[in-house]
mmCIF file of C-alpha atoms in Angstrom:
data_model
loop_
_atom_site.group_PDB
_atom_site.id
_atom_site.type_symbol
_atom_site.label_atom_id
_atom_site.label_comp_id
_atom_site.label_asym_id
_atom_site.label_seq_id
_atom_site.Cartn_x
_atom_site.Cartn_y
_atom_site.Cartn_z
ATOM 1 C CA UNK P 1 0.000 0.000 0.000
ATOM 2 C CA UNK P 2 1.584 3.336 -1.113
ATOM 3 C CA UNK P 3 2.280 6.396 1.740
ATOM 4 C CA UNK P 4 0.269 8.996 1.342
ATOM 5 C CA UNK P 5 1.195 11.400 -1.431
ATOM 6 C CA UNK P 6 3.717 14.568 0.229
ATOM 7 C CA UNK P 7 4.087 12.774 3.548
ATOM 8 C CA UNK P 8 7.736 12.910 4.508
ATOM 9 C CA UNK P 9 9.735 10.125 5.836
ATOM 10 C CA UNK P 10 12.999 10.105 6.897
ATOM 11 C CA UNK P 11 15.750 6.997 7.402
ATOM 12 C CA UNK P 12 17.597 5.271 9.723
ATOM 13 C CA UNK P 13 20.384 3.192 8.538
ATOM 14 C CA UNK P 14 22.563 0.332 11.177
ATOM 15 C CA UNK P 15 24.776 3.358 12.336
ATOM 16 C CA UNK P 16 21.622 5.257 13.937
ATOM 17 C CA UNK P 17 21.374 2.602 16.735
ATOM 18 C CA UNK P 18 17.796 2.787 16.814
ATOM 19 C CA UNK P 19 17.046 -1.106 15.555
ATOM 20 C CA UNK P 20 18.537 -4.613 16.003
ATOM 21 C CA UNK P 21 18.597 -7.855 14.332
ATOM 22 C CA UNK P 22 17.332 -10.585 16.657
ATOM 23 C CA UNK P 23 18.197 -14.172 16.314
ATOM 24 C CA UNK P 24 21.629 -13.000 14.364
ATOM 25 C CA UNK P 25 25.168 -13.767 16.135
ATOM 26 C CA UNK P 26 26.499 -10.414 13.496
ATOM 27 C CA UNK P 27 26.059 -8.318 11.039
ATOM 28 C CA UNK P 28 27.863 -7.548 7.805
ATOM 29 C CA UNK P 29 28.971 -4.194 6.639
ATOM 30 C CA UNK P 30 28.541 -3.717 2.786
ATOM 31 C CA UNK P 31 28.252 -0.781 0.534
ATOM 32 C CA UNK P 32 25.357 1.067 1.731
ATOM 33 C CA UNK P 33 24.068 -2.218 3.233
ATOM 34 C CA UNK P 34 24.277 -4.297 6.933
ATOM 35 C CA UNK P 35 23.097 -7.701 6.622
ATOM 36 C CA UNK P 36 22.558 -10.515 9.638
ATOM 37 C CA UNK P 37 24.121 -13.602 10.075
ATOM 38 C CA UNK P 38 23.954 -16.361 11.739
ATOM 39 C CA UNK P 39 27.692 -17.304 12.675
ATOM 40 C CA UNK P 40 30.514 -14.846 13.682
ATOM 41 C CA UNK P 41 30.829 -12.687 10.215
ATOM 42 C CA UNK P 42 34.197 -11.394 11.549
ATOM 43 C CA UNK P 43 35.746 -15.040 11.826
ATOM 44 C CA UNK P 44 33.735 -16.425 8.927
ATOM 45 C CA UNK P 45 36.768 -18.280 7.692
ATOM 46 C CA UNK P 46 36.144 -20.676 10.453
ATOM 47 C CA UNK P 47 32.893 -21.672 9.381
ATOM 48 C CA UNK P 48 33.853 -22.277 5.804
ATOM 49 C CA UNK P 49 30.971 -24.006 4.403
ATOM 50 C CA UNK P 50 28.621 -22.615 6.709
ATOM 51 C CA UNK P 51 29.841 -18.697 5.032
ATOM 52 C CA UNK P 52 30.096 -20.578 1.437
ATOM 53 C CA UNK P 53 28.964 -23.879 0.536
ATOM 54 C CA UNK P 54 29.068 -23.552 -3.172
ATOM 55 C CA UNK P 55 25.296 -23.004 -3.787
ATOM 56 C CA UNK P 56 25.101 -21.272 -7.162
ATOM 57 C CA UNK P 57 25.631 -18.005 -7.439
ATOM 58 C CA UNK P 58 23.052 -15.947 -5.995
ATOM 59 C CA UNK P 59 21.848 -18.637 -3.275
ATOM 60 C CA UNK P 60 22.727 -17.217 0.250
ATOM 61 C CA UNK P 61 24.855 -19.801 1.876
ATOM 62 C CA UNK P 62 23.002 -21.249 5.217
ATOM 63 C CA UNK P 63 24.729 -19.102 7.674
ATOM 64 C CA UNK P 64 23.836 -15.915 5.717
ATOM 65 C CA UNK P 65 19.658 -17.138 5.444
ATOM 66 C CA UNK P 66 17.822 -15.406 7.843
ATOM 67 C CA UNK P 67 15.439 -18.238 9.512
ATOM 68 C CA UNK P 68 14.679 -17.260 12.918
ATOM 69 C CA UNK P 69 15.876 -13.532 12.625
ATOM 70 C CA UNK P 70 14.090 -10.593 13.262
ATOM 71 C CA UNK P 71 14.056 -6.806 12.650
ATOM 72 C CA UNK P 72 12.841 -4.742 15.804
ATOM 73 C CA UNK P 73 12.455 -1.779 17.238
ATOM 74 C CA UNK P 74 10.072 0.536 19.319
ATOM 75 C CA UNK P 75 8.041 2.882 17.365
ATOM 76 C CA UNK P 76 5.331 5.845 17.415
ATOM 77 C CA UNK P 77 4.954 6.708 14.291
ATOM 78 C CA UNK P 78 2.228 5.233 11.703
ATOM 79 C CA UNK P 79 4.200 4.689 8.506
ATOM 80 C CA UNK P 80 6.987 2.163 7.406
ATOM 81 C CA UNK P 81 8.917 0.620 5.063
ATOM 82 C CA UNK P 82 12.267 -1.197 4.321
ATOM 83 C CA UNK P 83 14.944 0.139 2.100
ATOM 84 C CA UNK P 84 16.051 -3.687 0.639
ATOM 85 C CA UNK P 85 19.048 -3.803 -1.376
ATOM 86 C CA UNK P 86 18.517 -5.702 -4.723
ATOM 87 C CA UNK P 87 15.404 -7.576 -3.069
ATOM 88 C CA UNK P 88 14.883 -11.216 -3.530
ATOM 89 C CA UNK P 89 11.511 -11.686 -6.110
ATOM 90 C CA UNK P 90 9.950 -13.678 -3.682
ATOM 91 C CA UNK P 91 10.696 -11.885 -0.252
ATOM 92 C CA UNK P 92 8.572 -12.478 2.698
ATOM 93 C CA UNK P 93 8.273 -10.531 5.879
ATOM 94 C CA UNK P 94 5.970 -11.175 8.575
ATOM 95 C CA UNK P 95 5.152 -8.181 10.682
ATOM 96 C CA UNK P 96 4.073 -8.199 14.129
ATOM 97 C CA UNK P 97 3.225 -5.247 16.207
ATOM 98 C CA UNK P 98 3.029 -5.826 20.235
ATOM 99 C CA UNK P 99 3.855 -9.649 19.196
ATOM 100 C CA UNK P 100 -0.050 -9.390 17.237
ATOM 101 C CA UNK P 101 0.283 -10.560 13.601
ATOM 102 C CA UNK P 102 0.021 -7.491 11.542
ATOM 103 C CA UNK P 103 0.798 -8.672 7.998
ATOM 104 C CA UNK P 104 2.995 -11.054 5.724
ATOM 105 C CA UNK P 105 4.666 -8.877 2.772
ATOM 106 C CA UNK P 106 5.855 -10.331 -0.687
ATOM 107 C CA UNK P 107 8.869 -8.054 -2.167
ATOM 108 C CA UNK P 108 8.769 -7.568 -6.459
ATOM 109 C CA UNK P 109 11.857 -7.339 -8.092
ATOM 110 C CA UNK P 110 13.138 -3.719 -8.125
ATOM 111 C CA UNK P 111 10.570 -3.225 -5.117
ATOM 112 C CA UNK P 112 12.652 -0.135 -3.164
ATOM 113 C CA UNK P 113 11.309 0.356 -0.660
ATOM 114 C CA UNK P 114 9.200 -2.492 0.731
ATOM 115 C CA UNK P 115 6.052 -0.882 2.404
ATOM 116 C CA UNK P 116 3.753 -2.038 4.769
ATOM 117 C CA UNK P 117 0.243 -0.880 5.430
ATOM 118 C CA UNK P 118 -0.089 2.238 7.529
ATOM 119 C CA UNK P 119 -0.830 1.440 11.501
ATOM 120 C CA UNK P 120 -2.283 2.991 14.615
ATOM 121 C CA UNK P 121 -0.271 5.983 16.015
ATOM 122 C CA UNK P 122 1.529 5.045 19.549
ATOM 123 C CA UNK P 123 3.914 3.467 20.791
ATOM 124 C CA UNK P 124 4.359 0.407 19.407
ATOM 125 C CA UNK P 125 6.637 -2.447 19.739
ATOM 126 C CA UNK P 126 7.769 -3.847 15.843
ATOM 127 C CA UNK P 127 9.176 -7.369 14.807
ATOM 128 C CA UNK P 128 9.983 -8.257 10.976
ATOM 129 C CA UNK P 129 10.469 -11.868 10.993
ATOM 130 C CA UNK P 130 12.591 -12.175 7.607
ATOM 131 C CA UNK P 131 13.032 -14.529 4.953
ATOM 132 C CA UNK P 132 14.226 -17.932 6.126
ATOM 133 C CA UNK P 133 15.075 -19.032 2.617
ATOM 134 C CA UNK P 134 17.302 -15.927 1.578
ATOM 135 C CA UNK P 135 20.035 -13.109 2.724
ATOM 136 C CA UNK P 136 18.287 -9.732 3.937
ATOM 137 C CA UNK P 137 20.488 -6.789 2.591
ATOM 138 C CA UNK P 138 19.332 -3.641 4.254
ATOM 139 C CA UNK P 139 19.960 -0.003 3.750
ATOM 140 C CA UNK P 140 17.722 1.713 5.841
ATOM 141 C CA UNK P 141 14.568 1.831 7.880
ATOM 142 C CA UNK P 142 12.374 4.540 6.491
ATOM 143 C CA UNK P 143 9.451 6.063 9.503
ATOM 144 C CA UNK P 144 6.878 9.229 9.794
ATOM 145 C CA UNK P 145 9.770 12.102 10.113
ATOM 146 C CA UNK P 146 8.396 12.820 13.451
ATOM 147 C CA UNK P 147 8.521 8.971 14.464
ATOM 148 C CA UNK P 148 10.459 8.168 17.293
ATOM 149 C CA UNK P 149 12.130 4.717 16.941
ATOM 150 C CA UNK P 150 14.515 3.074 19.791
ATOM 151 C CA UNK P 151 16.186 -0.490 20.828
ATOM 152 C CA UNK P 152 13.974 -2.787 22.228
ATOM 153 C CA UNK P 153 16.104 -4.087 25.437
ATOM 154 C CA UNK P 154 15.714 -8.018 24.973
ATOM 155 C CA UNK P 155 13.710 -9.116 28.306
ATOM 156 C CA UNK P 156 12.251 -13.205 26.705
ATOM 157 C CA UNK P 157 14.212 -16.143 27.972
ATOM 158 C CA UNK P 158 16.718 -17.022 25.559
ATOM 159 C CA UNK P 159 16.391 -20.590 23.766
ATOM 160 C CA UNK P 160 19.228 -21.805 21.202
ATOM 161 C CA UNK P 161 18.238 -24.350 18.827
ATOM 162 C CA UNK P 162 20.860 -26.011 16.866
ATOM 163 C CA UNK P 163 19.866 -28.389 13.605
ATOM 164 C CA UNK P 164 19.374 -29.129 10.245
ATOM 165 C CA UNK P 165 17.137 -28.235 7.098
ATOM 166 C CA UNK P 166 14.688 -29.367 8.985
ATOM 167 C CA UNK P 167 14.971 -27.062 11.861
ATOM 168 C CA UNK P 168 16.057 -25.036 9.304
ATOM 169 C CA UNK P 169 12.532 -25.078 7.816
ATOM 170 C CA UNK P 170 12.826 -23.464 4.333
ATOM 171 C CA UNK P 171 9.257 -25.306 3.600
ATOM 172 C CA UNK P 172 7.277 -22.940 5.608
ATOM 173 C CA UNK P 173 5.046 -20.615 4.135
ATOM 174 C CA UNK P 174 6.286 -17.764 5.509
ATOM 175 C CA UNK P 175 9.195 -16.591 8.191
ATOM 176 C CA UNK P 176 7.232 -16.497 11.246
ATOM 177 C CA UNK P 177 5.482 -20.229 10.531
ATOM 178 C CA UNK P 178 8.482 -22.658 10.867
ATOM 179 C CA UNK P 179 7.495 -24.718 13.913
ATOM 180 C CA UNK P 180 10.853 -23.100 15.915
ATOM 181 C CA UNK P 181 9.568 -19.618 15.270
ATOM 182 C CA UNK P 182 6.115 -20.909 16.026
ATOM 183 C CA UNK P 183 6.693 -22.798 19.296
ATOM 184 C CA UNK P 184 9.153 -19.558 20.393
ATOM 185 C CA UNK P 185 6.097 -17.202 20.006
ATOM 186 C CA UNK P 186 4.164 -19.494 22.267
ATOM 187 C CA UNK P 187 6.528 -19.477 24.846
ATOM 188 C CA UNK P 188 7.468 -16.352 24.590
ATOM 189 C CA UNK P 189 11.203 -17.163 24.122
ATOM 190 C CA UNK P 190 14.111 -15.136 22.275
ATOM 191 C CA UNK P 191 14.489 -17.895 19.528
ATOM 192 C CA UNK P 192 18.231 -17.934 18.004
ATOM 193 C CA UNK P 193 18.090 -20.732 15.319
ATOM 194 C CA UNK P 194 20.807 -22.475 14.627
ATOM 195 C CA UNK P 195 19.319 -24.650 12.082
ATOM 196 C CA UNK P 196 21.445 -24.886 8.941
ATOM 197 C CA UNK P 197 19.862 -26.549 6.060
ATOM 198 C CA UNK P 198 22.465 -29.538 4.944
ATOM 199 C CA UNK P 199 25.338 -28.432 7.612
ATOM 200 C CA UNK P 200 24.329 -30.008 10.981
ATOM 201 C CA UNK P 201 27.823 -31.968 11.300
ATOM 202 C CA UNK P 202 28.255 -31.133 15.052
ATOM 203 C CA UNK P 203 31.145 -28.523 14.009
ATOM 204 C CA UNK P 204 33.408 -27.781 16.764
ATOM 205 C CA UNK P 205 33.320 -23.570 16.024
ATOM 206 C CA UNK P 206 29.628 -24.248 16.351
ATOM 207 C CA UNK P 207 29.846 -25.636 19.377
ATOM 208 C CA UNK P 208 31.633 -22.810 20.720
ATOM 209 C CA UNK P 209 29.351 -20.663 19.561
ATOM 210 C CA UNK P 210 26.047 -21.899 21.158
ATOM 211 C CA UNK P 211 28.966 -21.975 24.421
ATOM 212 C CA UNK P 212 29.948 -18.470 24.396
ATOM 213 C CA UNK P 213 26.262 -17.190 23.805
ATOM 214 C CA UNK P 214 23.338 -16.397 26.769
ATOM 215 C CA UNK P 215 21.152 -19.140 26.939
ATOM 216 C CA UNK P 216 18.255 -20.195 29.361
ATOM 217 C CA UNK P 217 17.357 -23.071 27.283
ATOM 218 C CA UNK P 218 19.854 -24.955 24.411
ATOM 219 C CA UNK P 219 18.831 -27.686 22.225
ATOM 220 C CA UNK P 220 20.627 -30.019 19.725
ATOM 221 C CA UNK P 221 18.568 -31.542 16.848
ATOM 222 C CA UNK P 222 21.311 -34.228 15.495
ATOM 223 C CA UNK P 223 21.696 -36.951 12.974
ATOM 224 C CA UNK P 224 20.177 -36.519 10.041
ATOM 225 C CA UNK P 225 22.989 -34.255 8.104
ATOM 226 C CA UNK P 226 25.835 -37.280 8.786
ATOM 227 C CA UNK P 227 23.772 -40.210 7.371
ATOM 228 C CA UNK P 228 25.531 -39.797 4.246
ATOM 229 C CA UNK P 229 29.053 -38.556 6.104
ATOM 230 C CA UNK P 230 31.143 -37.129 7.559
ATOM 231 C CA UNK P 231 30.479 -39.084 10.890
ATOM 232 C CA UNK P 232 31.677 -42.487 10.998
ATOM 233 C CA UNK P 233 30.161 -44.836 13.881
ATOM 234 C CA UNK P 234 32.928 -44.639 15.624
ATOM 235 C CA UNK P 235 33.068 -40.653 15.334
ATOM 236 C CA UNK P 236 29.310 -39.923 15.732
ATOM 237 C CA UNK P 237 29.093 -40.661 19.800
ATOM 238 C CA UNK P 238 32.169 -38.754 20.402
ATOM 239 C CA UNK P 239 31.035 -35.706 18.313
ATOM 240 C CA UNK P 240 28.032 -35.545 19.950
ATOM 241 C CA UNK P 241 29.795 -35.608 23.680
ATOM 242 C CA UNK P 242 32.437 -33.468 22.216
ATOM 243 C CA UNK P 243 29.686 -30.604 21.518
ATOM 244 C CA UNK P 244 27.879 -30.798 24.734
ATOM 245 C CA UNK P 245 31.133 -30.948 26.934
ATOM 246 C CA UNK P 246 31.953 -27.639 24.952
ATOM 247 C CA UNK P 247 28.765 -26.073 25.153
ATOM 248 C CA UNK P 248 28.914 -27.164 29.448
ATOM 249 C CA UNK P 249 32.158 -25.329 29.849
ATOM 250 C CA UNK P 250 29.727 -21.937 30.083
ATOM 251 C CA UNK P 251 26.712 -23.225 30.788
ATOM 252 C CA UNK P 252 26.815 -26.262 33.210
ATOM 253 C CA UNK P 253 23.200 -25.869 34.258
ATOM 254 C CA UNK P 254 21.324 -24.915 31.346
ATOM 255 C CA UNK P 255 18.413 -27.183 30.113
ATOM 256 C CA UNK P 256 19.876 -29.067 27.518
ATOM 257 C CA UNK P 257 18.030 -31.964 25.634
ATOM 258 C CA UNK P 258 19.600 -33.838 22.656
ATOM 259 C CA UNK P 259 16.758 -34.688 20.109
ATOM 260 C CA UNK P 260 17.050 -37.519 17.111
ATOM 261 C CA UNK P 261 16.112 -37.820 13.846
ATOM 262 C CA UNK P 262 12.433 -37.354 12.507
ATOM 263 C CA UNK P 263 11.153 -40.295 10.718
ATOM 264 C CA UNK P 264 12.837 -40.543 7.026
ATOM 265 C CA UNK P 265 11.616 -43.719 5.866
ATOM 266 C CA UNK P 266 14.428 -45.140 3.176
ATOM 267 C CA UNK P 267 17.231 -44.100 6.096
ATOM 268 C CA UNK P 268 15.500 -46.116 9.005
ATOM 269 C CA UNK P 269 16.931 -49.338 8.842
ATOM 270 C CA UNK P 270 19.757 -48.659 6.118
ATOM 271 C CA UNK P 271 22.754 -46.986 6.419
ATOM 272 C CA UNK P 272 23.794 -44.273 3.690
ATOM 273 C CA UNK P 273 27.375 -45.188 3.823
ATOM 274 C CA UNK P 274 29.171 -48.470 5.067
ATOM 275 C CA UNK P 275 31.501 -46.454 8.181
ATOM 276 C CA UNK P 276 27.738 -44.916 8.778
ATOM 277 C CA UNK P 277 24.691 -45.241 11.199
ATOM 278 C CA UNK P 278 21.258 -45.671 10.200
ATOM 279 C CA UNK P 279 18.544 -43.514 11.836
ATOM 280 C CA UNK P 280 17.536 -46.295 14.197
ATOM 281 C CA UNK P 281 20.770 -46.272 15.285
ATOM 282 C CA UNK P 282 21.329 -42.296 15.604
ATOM 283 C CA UNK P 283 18.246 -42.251 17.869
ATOM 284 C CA UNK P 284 20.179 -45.638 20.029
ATOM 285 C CA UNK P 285 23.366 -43.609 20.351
ATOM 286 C CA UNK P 286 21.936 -40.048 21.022
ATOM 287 C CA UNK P 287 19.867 -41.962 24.311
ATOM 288 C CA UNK P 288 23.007 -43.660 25.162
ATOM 289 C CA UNK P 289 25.100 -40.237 25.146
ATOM 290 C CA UNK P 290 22.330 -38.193 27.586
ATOM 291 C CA UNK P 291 22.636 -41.303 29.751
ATOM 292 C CA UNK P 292 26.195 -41.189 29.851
ATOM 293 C CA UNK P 293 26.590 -37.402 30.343
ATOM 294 C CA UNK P 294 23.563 -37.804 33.398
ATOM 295 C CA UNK P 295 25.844 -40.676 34.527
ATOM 296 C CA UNK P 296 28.640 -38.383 35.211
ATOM 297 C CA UNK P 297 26.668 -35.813 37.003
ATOM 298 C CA UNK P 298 25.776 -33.608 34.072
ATOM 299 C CA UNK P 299 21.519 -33.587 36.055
ATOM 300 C CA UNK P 300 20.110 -31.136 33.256
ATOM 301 C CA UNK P 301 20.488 -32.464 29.937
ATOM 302 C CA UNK P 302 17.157 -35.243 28.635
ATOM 303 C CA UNK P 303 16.514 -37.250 25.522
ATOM 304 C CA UNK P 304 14.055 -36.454 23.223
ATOM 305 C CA UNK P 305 12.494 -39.054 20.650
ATOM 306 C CA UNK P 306 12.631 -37.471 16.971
ATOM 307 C CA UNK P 307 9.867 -39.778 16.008
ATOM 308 C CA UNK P 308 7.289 -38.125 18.661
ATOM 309 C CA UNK P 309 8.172 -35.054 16.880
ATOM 310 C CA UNK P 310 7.722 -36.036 13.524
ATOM 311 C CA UNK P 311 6.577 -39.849 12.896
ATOM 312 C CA UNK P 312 5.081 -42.783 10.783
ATOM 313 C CA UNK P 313 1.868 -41.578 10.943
ATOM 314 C CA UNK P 314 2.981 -38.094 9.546
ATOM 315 C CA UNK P 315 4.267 -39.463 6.324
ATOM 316 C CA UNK P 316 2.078 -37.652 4.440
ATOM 317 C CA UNK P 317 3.401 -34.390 5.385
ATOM 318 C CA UNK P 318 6.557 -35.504 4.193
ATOM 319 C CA UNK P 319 6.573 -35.773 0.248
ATOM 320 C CA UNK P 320 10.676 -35.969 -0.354
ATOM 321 C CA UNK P 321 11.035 -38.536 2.570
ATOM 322 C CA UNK P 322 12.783 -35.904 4.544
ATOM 323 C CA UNK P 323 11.279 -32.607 5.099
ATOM 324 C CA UNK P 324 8.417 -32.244 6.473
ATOM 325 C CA UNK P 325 6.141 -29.471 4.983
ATOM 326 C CA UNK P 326 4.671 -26.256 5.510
ATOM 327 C CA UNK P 327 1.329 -28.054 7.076
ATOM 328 C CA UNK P 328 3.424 -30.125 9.578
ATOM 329 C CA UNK P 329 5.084 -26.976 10.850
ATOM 330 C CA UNK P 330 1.952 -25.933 13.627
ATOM 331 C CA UNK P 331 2.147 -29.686 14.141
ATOM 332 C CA UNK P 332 5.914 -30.102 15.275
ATOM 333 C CA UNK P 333 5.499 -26.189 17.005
ATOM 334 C CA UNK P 334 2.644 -28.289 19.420
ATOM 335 C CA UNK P 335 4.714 -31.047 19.999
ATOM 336 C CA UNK P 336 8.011 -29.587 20.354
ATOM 337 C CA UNK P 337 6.889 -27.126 23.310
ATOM 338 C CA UNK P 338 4.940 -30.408 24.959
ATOM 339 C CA UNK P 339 7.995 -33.020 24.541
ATOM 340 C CA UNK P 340 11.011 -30.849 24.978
ATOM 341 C CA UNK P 341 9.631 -27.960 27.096
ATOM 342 C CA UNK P 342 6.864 -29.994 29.221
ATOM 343 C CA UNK P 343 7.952 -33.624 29.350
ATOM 344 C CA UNK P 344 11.837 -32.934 28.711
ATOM 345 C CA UNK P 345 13.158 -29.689 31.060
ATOM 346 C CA UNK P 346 10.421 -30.657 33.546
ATOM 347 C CA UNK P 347 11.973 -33.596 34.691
ATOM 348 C CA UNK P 348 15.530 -32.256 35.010
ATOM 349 C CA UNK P 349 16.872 -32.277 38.434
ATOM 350 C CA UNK P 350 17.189 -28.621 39.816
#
């Protein structure tokens, strides 16, 4: 919907300090441009295929795909758009205003700047859940030039969730409606996904990262990215303990629950390589590793079934055998908050 013809707006770019990216671990400085990532930009060589996995060019690598990340800010003013350098065609951004849905917003190609439909004056708070499929490259934040817009000082619980495509969830309609980004709405949680579609190989750097971040809540969706390699079954245990005795160096009490595989019905019983495990497997070794860490005192960490998640009988919300689509999203959202944050962290010993 187009501002109203002579009103005058004025920007705010990055430098301004008046908005943050949410669910981002950095940001990226380009010409006239900031955009969010999801790993440490200023020691991306450390995360080399997470920074550049040779997608084609064009394709954000996984790091630089903004699922989970939002745009906020306070606000008073009633008109507002996004200066988007060379926009995706297919865009979405999900605005909520006082964590209400507002509206979901496709971008066209040469669409500067993205607008959204004129609100209520006040005070508002503003979230712009962004694309989880692509990079977000923005120049500035254009408001009423009277608006007043400020930081929004983070007060939510913070939850890490660490994964793969799955978690990932590029098969969601739109930003705010993959089940992590649903079930963290529910709770009311600062979501920072971690999920990085084809790159959940239990990286040491990521590790650290999820370590050296605050965290009331961490947890570790594992398996499905090493059927095929680069995990051995000899190296898949230890890689698993070797992440969570990294991640326990900062926080030694934080609810932590390891979670398996999903259903995925031609990996169940077979393995992808012959050094490999099969899912069946994954799921044995991932209970075996919480019951070794609980075994040597480590009281706050739990085990959480993949296939409750996501299981036989869901199959048809699964068309390529391995993602689950954008109708079993609400569906895994439900589940996820009642295994992981009811049954799971409610059993942990204080």
């Amino acid at each position: 919907m187009p501002f109203n013809i002579g009103k005058k707006m004025k920007e705010l770019t990055w430098e301004s300090g008046t908005f943050s990216f949410e669910g981002a671990l950095s940001v990226e400085r380009g010409d006239g441009w900031v955009c969010p990532w999801r790993i440490d930009w200023a020691r991306r060589d450390f995360f080399p295929y997470l920074k550049d996995d040779g997608r084609p060019q064009g394709s954000a690598p996984p790091a630089r795909q903004c699922s989970g990340v939002r745009l906020t800010f306070a606000f008073d003013g009633e008109f507002l758009a996004l200066d988007i350098a060379d926009p995706e065609s297919d865009l979405v951004l999900d605005l909520y205003i006082n964590s209400q849905f507002r509206e979901s917003v496709t971008s066209c190609p040469g669409d500067r700047p993205v607008r959204f439909a004129p609100l209520e004056p006040g005070l508002k708070q503003v979230e712009i859940w962004l694309d989880q499929r692509h990079a977000f490259l923005l120049r500035s934040l254009k408001v009423d030039e009277g608006a007043h817009v400020s930081l929004i000082p983070p007060a939510r619980k913070r939850w890490i969730h660490y994964g793969s495509s799955i978690s990932h969830a590029r098969q969601a309609d739109s930003p705010s409606h993959t089940w992590a980004s649903r079930a963290a709405r529910r709770m009311d949680l600062h979501l920072t996904n971690l999920g990085f579609a084809s790159h959940c190989v239990m990286e040491p750097m990521v590790a650290r990262l999820i370590r050296d971040l605050p965290a009331d809540y961490i947890t570790l969706k594992l398996g499905i990215n090493t059927y095929e390699g680069p995990l051995s079954r000899r190296t898949f245990q230890s890689s698993v303990i070797g992440m969570v005795q990294i991640i326990r160096e900062k926080h030694p009490d934080t609810p932590l629950a390891l979670i398996s595989p999903v259903i995925s019905p031609s990996r169940e019983s077979e393995r992808g390589w012959a050094e490999g495990l099969s899912l069946r497997e994954m799921r044995e070794c991932l209970k075996e590793t919480a019951e070794i860490c609980r075994a040597y005192g480590d009281r706050r960490i739990c085990y959480v079934d993949g296939l409750r998640l996501f299981g036989a009988e869901d199959l048809e919300m699964q068309p390529d055998g391995v993602h689950p689509d954008s109708r079993a999203q609400p569906i895994m959202a439900d589940r996820f908050i009642e295994l992981v944050f009811g049954e799971g962290f409610s059993q942990l010993s204080e």
